[in-house]
Short mmCIF file of C-alpha atoms in Angstrom, two decimals:
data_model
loop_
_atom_site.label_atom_id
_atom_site.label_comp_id
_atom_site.label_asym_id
_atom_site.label_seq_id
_atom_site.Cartn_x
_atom_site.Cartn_y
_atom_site.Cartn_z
CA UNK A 1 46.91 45.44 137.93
CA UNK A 2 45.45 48.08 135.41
CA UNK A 3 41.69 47.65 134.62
CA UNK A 4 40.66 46.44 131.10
CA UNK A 5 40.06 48.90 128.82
CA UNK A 6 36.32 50.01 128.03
CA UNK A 7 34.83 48.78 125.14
CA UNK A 8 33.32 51.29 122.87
CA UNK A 9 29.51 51.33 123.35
CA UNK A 10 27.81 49.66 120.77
CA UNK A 11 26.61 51.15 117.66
CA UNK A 12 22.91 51.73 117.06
CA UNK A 13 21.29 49.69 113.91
CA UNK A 14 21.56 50.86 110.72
CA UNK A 15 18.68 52.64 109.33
CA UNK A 16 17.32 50.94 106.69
CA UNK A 17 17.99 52.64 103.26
CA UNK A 18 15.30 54.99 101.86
CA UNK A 19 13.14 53.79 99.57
CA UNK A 20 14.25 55.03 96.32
CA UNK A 21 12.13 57.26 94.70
CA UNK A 22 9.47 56.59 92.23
CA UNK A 23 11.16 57.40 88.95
CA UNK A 24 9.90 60.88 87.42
CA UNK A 25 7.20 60.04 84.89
CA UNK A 26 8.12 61.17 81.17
CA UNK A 27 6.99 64.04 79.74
CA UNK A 28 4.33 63.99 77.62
CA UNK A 29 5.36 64.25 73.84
CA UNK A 30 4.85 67.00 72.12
CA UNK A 31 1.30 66.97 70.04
CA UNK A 32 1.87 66.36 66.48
CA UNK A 33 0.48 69.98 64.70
CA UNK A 34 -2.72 69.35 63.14
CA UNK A 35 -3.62 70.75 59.71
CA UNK A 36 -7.16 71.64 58.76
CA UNK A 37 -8.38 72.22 55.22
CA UNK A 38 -11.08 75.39 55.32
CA UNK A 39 -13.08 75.72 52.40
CA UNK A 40 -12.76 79.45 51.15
CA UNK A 41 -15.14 79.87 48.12
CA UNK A 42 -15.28 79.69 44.51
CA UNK A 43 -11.95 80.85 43.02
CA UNK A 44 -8.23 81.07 43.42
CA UNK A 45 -6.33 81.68 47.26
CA UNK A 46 -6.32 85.44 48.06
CA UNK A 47 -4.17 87.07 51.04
CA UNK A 48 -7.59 88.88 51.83
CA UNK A 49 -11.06 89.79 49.81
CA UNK A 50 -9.12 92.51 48.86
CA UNK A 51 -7.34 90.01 45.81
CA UNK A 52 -3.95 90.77 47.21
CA UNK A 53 -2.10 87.69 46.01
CA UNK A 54 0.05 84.97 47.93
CA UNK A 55 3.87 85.93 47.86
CA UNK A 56 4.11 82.10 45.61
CA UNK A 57 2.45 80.31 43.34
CA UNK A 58 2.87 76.95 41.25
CA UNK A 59 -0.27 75.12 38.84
CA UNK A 60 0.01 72.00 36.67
CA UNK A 61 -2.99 69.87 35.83
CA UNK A 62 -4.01 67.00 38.11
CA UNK A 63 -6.44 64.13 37.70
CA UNK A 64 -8.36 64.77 41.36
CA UNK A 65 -8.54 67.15 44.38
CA UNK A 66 -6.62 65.06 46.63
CA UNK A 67 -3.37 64.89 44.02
CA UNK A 68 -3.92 68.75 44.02
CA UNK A 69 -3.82 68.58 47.69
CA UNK A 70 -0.30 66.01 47.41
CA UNK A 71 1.43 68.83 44.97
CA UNK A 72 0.48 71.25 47.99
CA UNK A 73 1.61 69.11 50.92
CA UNK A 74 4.98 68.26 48.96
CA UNK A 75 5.99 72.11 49.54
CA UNK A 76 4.54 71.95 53.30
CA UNK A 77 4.54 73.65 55.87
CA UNK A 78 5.00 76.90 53.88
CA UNK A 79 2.28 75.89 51.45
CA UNK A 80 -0.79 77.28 52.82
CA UNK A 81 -3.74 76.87 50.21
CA UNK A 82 -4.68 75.54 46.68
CA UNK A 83 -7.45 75.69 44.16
CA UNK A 84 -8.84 73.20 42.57
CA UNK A 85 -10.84 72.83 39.05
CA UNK A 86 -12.53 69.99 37.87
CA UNK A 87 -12.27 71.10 34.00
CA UNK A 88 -10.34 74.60 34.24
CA UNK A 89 -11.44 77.07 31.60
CA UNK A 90 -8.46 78.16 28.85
CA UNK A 91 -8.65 81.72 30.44
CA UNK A 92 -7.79 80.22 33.74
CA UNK A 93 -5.17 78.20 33.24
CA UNK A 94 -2.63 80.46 31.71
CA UNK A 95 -3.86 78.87 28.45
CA UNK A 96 -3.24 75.35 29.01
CA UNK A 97 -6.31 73.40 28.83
CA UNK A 98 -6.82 70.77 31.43
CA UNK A 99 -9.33 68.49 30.65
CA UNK A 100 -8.44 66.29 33.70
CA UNK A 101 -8.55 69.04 35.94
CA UNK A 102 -6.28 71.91 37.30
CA UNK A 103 -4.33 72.57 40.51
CA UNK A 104 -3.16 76.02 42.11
CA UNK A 105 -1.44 75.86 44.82
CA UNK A 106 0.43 79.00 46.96
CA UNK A 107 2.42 80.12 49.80
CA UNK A 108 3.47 80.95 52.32
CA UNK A 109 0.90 83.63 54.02
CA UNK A 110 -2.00 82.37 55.64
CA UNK A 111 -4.93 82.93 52.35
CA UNK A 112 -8.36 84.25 53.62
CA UNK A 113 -9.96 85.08 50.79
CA UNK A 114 -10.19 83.87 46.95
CA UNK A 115 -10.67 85.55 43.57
CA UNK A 116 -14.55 84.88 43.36
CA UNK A 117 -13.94 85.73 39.12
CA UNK A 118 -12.29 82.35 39.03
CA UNK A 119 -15.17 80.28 38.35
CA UNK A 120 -14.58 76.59 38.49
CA UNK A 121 -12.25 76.53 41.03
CA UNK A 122 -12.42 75.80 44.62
CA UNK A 123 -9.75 77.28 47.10
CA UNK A 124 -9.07 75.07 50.44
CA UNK A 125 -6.72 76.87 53.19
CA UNK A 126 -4.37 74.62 55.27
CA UNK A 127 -4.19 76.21 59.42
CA UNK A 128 -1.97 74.55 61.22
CA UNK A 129 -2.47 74.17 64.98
CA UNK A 130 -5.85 72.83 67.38
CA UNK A 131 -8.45 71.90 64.88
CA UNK A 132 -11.64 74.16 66.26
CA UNK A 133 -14.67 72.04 66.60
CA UNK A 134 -16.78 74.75 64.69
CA UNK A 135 -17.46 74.79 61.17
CA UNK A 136 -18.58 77.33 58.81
CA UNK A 137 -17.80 80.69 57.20
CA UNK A 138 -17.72 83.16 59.57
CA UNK A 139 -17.80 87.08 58.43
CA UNK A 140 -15.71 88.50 61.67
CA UNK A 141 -12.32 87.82 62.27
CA UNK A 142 -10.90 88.77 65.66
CA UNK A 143 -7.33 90.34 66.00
CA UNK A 144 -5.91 86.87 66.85
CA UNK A 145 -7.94 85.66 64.34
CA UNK A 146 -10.89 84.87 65.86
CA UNK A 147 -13.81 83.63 63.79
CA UNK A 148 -17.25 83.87 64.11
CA UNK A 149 -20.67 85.20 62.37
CA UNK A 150 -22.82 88.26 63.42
CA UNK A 151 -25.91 88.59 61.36
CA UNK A 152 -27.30 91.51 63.52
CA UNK A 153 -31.05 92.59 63.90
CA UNK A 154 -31.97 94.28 60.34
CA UNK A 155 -31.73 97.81 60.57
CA UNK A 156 -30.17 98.57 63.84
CA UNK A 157 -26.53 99.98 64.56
CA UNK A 158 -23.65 97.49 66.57
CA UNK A 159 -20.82 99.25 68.00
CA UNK A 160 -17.53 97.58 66.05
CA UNK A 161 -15.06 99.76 68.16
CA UNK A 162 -15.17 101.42 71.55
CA UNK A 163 -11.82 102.89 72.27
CA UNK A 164 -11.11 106.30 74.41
CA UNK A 165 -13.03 108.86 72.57
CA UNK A 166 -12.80 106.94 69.37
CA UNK A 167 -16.25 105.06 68.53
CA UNK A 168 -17.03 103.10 65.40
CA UNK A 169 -20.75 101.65 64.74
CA UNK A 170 -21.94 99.61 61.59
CA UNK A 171 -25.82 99.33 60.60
CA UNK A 172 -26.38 96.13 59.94
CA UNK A 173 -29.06 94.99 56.86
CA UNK A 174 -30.66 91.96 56.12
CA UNK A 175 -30.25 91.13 52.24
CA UNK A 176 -31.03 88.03 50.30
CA UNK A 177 -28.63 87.46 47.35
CA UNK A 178 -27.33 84.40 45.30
CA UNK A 179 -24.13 82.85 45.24
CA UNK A 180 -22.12 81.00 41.94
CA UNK A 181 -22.69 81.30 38.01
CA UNK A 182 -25.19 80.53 35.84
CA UNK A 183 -23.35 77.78 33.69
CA UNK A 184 -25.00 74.69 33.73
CA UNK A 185 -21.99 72.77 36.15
CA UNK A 186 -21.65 75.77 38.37
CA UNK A 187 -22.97 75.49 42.10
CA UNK A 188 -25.67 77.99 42.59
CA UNK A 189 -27.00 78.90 46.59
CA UNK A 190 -29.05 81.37 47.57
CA UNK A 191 -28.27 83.22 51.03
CA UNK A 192 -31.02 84.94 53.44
CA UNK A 193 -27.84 86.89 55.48
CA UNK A 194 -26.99 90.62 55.85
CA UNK A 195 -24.24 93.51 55.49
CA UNK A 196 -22.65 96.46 56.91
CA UNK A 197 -23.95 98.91 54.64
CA UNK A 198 -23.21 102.14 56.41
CA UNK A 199 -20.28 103.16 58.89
CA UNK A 200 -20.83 106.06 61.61
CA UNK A 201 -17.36 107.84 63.39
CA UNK A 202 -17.07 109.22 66.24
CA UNK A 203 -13.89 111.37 67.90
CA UNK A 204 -12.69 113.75 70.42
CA UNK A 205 -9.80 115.53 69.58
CA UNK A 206 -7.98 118.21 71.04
CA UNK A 207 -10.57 120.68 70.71
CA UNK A 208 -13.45 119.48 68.65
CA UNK A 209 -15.77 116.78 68.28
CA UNK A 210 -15.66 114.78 64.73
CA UNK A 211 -18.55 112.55 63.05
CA UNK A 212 -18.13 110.70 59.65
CA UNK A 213 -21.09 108.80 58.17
CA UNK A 214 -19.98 106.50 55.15
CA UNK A 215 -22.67 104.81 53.14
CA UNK A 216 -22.38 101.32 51.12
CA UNK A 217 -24.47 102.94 48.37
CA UNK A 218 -22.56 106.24 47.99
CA UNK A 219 -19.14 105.05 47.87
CA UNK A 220 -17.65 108.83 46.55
CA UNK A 221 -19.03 110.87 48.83
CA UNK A 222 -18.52 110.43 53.07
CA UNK A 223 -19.90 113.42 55.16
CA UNK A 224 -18.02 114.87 57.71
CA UNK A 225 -19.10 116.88 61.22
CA UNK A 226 -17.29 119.21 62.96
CA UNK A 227 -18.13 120.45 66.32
CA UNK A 228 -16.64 122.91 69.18
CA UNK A 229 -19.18 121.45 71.87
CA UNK A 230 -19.12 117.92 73.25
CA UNK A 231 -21.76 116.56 73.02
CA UNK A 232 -21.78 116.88 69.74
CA UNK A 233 -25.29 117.06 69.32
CA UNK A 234 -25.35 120.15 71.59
CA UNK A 235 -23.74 121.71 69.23
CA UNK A 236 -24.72 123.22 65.31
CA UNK A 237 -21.73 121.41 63.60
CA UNK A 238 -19.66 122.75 60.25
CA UNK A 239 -20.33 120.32 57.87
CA UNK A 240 -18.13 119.10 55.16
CA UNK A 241 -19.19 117.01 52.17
CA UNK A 242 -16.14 114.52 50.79
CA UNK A 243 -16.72 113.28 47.39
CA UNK A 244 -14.29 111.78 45.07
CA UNK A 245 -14.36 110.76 41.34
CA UNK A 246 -17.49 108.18 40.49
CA UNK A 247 -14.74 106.03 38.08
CA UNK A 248 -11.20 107.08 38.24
CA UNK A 249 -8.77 106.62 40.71
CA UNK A 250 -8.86 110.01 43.24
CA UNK A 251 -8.52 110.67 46.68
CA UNK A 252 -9.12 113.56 49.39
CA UNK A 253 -7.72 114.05 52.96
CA UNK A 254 -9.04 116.37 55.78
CA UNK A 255 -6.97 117.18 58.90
CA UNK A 256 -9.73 117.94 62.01
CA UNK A 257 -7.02 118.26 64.92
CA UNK A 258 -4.59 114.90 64.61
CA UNK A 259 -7.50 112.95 63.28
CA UNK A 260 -7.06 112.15 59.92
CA UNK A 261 -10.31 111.58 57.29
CA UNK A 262 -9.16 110.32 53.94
CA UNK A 263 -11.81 109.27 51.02
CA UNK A 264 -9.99 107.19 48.12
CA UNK A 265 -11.83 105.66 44.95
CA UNK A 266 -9.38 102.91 44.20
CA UNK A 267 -11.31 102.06 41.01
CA UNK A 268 -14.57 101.85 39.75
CA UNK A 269 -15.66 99.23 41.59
CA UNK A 270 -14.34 100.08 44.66
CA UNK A 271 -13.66 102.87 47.01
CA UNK A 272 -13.15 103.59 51.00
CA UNK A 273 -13.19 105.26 53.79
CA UNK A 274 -10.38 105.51 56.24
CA UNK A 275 -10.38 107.54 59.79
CA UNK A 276 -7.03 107.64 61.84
CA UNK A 277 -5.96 109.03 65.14
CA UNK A 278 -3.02 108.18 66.70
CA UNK A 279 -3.98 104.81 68.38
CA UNK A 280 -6.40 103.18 65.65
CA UNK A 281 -6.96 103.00 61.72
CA UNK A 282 -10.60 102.11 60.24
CA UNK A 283 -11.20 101.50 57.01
CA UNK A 284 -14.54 100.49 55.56
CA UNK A 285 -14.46 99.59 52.21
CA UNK A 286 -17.34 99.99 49.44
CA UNK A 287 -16.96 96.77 47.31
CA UNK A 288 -19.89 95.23 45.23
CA UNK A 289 -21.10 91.77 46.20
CA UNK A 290 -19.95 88.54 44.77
CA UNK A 291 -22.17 87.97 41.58
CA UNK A 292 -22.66 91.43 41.13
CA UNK A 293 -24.78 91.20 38.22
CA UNK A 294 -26.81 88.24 39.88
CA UNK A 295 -27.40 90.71 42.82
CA UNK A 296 -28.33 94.09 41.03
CA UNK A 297 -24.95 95.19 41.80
CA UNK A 298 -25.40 95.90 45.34
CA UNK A 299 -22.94 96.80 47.44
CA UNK A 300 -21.42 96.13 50.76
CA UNK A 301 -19.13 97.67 53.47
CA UNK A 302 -15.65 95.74 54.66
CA UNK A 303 -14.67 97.36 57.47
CA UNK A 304 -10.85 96.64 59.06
CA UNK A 305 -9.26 97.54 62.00
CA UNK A 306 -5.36 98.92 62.51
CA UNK A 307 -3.90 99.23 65.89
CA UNK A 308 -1.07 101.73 65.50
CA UNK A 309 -0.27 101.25 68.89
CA UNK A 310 0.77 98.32 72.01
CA UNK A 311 -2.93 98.07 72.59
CA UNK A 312 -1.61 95.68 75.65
CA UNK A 313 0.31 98.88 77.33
CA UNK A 314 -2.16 101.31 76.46
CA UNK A 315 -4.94 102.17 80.28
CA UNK A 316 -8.50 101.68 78.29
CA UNK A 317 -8.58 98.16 76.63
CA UNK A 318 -10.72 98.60 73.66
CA UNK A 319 -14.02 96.97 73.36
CA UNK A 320 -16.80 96.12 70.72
CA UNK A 321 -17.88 93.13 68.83
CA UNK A 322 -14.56 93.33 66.94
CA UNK A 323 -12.49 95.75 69.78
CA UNK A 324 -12.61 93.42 72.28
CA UNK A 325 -10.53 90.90 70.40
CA UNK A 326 -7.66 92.76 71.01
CA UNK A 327 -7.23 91.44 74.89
CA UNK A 328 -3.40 90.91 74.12
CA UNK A 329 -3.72 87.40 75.31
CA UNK A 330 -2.81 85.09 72.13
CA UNK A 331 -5.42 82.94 72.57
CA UNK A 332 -7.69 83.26 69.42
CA UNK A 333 -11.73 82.35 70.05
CA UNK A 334 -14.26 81.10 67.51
CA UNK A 335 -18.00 81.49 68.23
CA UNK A 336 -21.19 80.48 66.62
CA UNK A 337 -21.03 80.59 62.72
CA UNK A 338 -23.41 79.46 59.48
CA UNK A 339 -23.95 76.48 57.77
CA UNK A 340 -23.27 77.14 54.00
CA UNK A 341 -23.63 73.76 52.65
CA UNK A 342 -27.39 73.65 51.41
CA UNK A 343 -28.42 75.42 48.66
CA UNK A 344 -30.95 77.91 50.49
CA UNK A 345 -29.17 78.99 53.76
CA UNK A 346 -30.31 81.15 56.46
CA UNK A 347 -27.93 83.05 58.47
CA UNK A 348 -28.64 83.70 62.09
CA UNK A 349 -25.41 83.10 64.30
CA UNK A 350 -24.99 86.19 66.34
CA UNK A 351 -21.42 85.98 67.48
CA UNK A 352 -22.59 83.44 70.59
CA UNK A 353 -18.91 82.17 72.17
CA UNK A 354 -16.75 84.25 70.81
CA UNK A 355 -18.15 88.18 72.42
CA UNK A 356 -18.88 88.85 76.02
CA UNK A 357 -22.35 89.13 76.67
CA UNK A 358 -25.04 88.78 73.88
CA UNK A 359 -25.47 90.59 70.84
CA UNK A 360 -28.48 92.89 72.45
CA UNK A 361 -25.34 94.35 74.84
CA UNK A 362 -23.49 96.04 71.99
CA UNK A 363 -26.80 97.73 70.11
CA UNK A 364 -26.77 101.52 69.57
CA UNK A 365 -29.88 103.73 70.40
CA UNK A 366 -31.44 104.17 67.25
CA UNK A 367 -32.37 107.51 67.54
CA UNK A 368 -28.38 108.15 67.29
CA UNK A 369 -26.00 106.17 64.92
CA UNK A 370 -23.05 107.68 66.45
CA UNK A 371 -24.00 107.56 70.02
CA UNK A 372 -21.23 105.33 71.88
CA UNK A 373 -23.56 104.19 74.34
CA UNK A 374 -23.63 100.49 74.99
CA UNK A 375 -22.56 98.28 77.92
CA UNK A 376 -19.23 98.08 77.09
CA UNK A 377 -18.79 101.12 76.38
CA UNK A 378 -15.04 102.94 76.33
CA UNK A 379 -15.50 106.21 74.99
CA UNK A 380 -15.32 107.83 78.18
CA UNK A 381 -13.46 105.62 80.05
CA UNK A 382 -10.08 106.52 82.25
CA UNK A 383 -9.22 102.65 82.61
CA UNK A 384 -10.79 99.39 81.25
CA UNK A 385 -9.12 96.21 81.44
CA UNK A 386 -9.35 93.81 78.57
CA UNK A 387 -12.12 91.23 78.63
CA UNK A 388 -11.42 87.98 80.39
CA UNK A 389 -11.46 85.40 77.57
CA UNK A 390 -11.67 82.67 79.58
CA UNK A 391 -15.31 83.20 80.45
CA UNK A 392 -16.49 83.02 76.45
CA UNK A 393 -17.97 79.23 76.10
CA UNK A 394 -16.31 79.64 72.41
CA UNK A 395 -13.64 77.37 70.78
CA UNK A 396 -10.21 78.54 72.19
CA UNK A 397 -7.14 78.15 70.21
CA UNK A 398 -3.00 79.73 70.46
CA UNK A 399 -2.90 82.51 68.13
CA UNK A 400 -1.23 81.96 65.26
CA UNK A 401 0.39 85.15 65.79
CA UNK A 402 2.79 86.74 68.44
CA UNK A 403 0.76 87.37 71.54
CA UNK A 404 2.77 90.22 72.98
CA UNK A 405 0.08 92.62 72.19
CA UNK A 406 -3.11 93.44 70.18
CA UNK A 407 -0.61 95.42 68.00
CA UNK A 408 1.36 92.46 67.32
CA UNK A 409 -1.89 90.23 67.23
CA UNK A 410 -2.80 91.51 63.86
CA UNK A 411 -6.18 93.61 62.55
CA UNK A 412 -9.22 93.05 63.14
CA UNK A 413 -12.16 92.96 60.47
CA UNK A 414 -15.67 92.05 59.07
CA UNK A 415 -16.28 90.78 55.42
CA UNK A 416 -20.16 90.07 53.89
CA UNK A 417 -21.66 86.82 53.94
CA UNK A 418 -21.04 86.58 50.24
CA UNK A 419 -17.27 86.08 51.49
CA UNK A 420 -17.03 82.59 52.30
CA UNK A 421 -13.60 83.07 53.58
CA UNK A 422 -12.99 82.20 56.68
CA UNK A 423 -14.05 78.85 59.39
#
């Protein structure tokens, strides 16, 4: 007889399942965007202190700030600012008295300035985005838009800009002035602060050295330097006087090399200064201070900043109390700024947060205004790398702006502490 057939061996236990796996946890929602009001000044919403005017503007009268505010929010997000009067003057108010008050409201650029003529009102920006933990009215804004306040030692000379053989320095003044009108509802302040009131620039070009001094005080006339020898001061230089009309609108241009040197009275209450070569613009403007008649009609520098280049692709990253905001890395970063809210207010914030090192680091050698020696010095670099922004102890905030480059992250600039414009 055959032999039974084998039974198949038997099979081993079943595993027991997996455990399943913990479910991924959600992702976090998205952060509502914040919107903080930044008190501006005295006066309607400007684009800049330089009264260029919002692309739109609406005004009707309102019984209270906060329905001025509503008319604003109502066109949000592209309303950016209003100005509000408690009891708007006729002239103000395109003629239409408002004894219950009177709103302005605009859009849609970001306002950093206000028409300081427009007594009576108050202008109030909206930023969206991270609210900074700093307050105040800052007088440097960074290329990202970084705010802070530099009073400076009185008398002595900060570097602004350190690029490859293109230096900019500002003397910095102490100056007490007062701030608002002399009606008997207006807010009145006095300030204990400073100013740029002179600009020194220095270039190499091709074959020369250049220096331009512009004063404050002598808005028409900017002296120029020319010199075959490097160091310049080695050197007995051919020197060129600028000087434009005193009252009318003029202008002059001189061509040292590809470095452009252009003097312009606008009007004749302002006029400027601006030096180009082919990877930055400066402009320092002559404007008189807020209150002019309150302050003996002094006068003040505003100096700006143009990249007309990808500062991000360029090999010397530009440094400087305002050059170094141009690190290219869209993260704006607000430092130390003033308190403007009593009536007698002492500036003394030196930048602390938002510059690398302290404000000692970037102080010119008196004996030489246009000396680019400092301890960030670029002048005579061959490569620099931008400053790690990580390291300032400031407020850190996403650029409102494209990050791509310091090009695409916007100018950089300094306004006088009579410009309550920025925070």
């Amino acid at each position: 007889p055959r032999a039974p057939p084998l039974s198949p061996p038997p099979l081993p236990p079943l595993l027991p399942a997996p455990p399943a796996s913990p479910p991924s946890p959600p992702s976090p929602p998205d952060l509502p965007q914040q919107i903080k009001e930044v008190y501006l000044g005295e006066g309607y919403c400007r684009l800049n202190m330089q009264e260029d005017k919002l692309s739109g503007g609406l005004s009707a009268c309102v019984a209270s700030r906060d329905e001025c505010r509503q008319r604003c929010v109502k066109h949000a997000p592209s309303c950016s600012c209003y100005s509000y009067a408690h009891d708007a003057p006729d002239s103000y108010s395109f003629g239409d008295f408002c004894p219950i008050g009177h709103c302005r409201w605009y859009w849609p650029e970001q306002a950093y300035g206000y028409a300081a003529y427009a007594y009576g009102y108050s202008a109030y920006a909206r930023r969206s985005g991270p609210s900074p933990t700093v307050e105040g009215d800052p007088h440097l804004i960074g290329a990202h838009g970084d705010r802070f306040a530099f009073k400076g030692r009185n008398a002595s000379v900060y570097a602004l800009l350190s690029a490859r053989h293109f230096q900019l320095n500002g003397l910095f003044l102490a100056q007490t002035f007062v701030m608002g009108g002399t009606c008997a509802r207006c807010f009145r302040k006095t300030v204990h602060g400073s100013f740029i009131r002179a600009v020194y620039v220095s270039s190499i070009t091709a074959a020369t050295a250049v220096r331009v001094e512009y004063k404050a005080d002598e808005p028409s006339h900017a002296q120029l330097k020319v010199s075959d020898t490097f160091p310049a001061e080695l050197d007995i230089p051919t020197e060129r006087d600028l000087t434009v009309s005193v009252t009318k609108p003029d202008a002059i241009e001189r061509l040292v090399d590809a470095l452009s040197v252009r003097l312009e009275r606008k009007h004749s209450r302002e006029a400027s200064l601006t030096v180009r070569n082919a990877d930055f613009e400066v402009v320092a403007a002559s404007r008189f201070l807020a209150w002019s008649g309150q302050n003996a009609n002094s006068k003040r520098l505003d100096v700006t900043i143009n990249p007309l280049v990808e500062v991000a692709a360029t090999k010397v990253a530009p440094h400087g109390l305002l050059g170094q905001t141009f690190d290219a890395d869209g993260v704006a970063v607000d430092g130390a700024v003033d308190d403007y809210s009593p009536s007698v207010v002492h500036t003394s914030a030196m930048g602390e947060g938002a510059i690398e090192g302290v404000a000692e680091d970037y102080e010119i050698p008196q004996a030489d205004p246009f000396s680019a020696v400092f301890k960030y010095s670029r002048f005579d670099a061959e490569y620099a790398a931008p400053r790690d922004a990580s390291k300032l102890g400031g407020v850190h905030r996403v650029a409102m702006v494209d990050k791509t480059s310091g090009r695409n992250g916007g100018m950089a600039a300094s306004l006088g502490d009579d410009v309550v414009a920025m925070a």
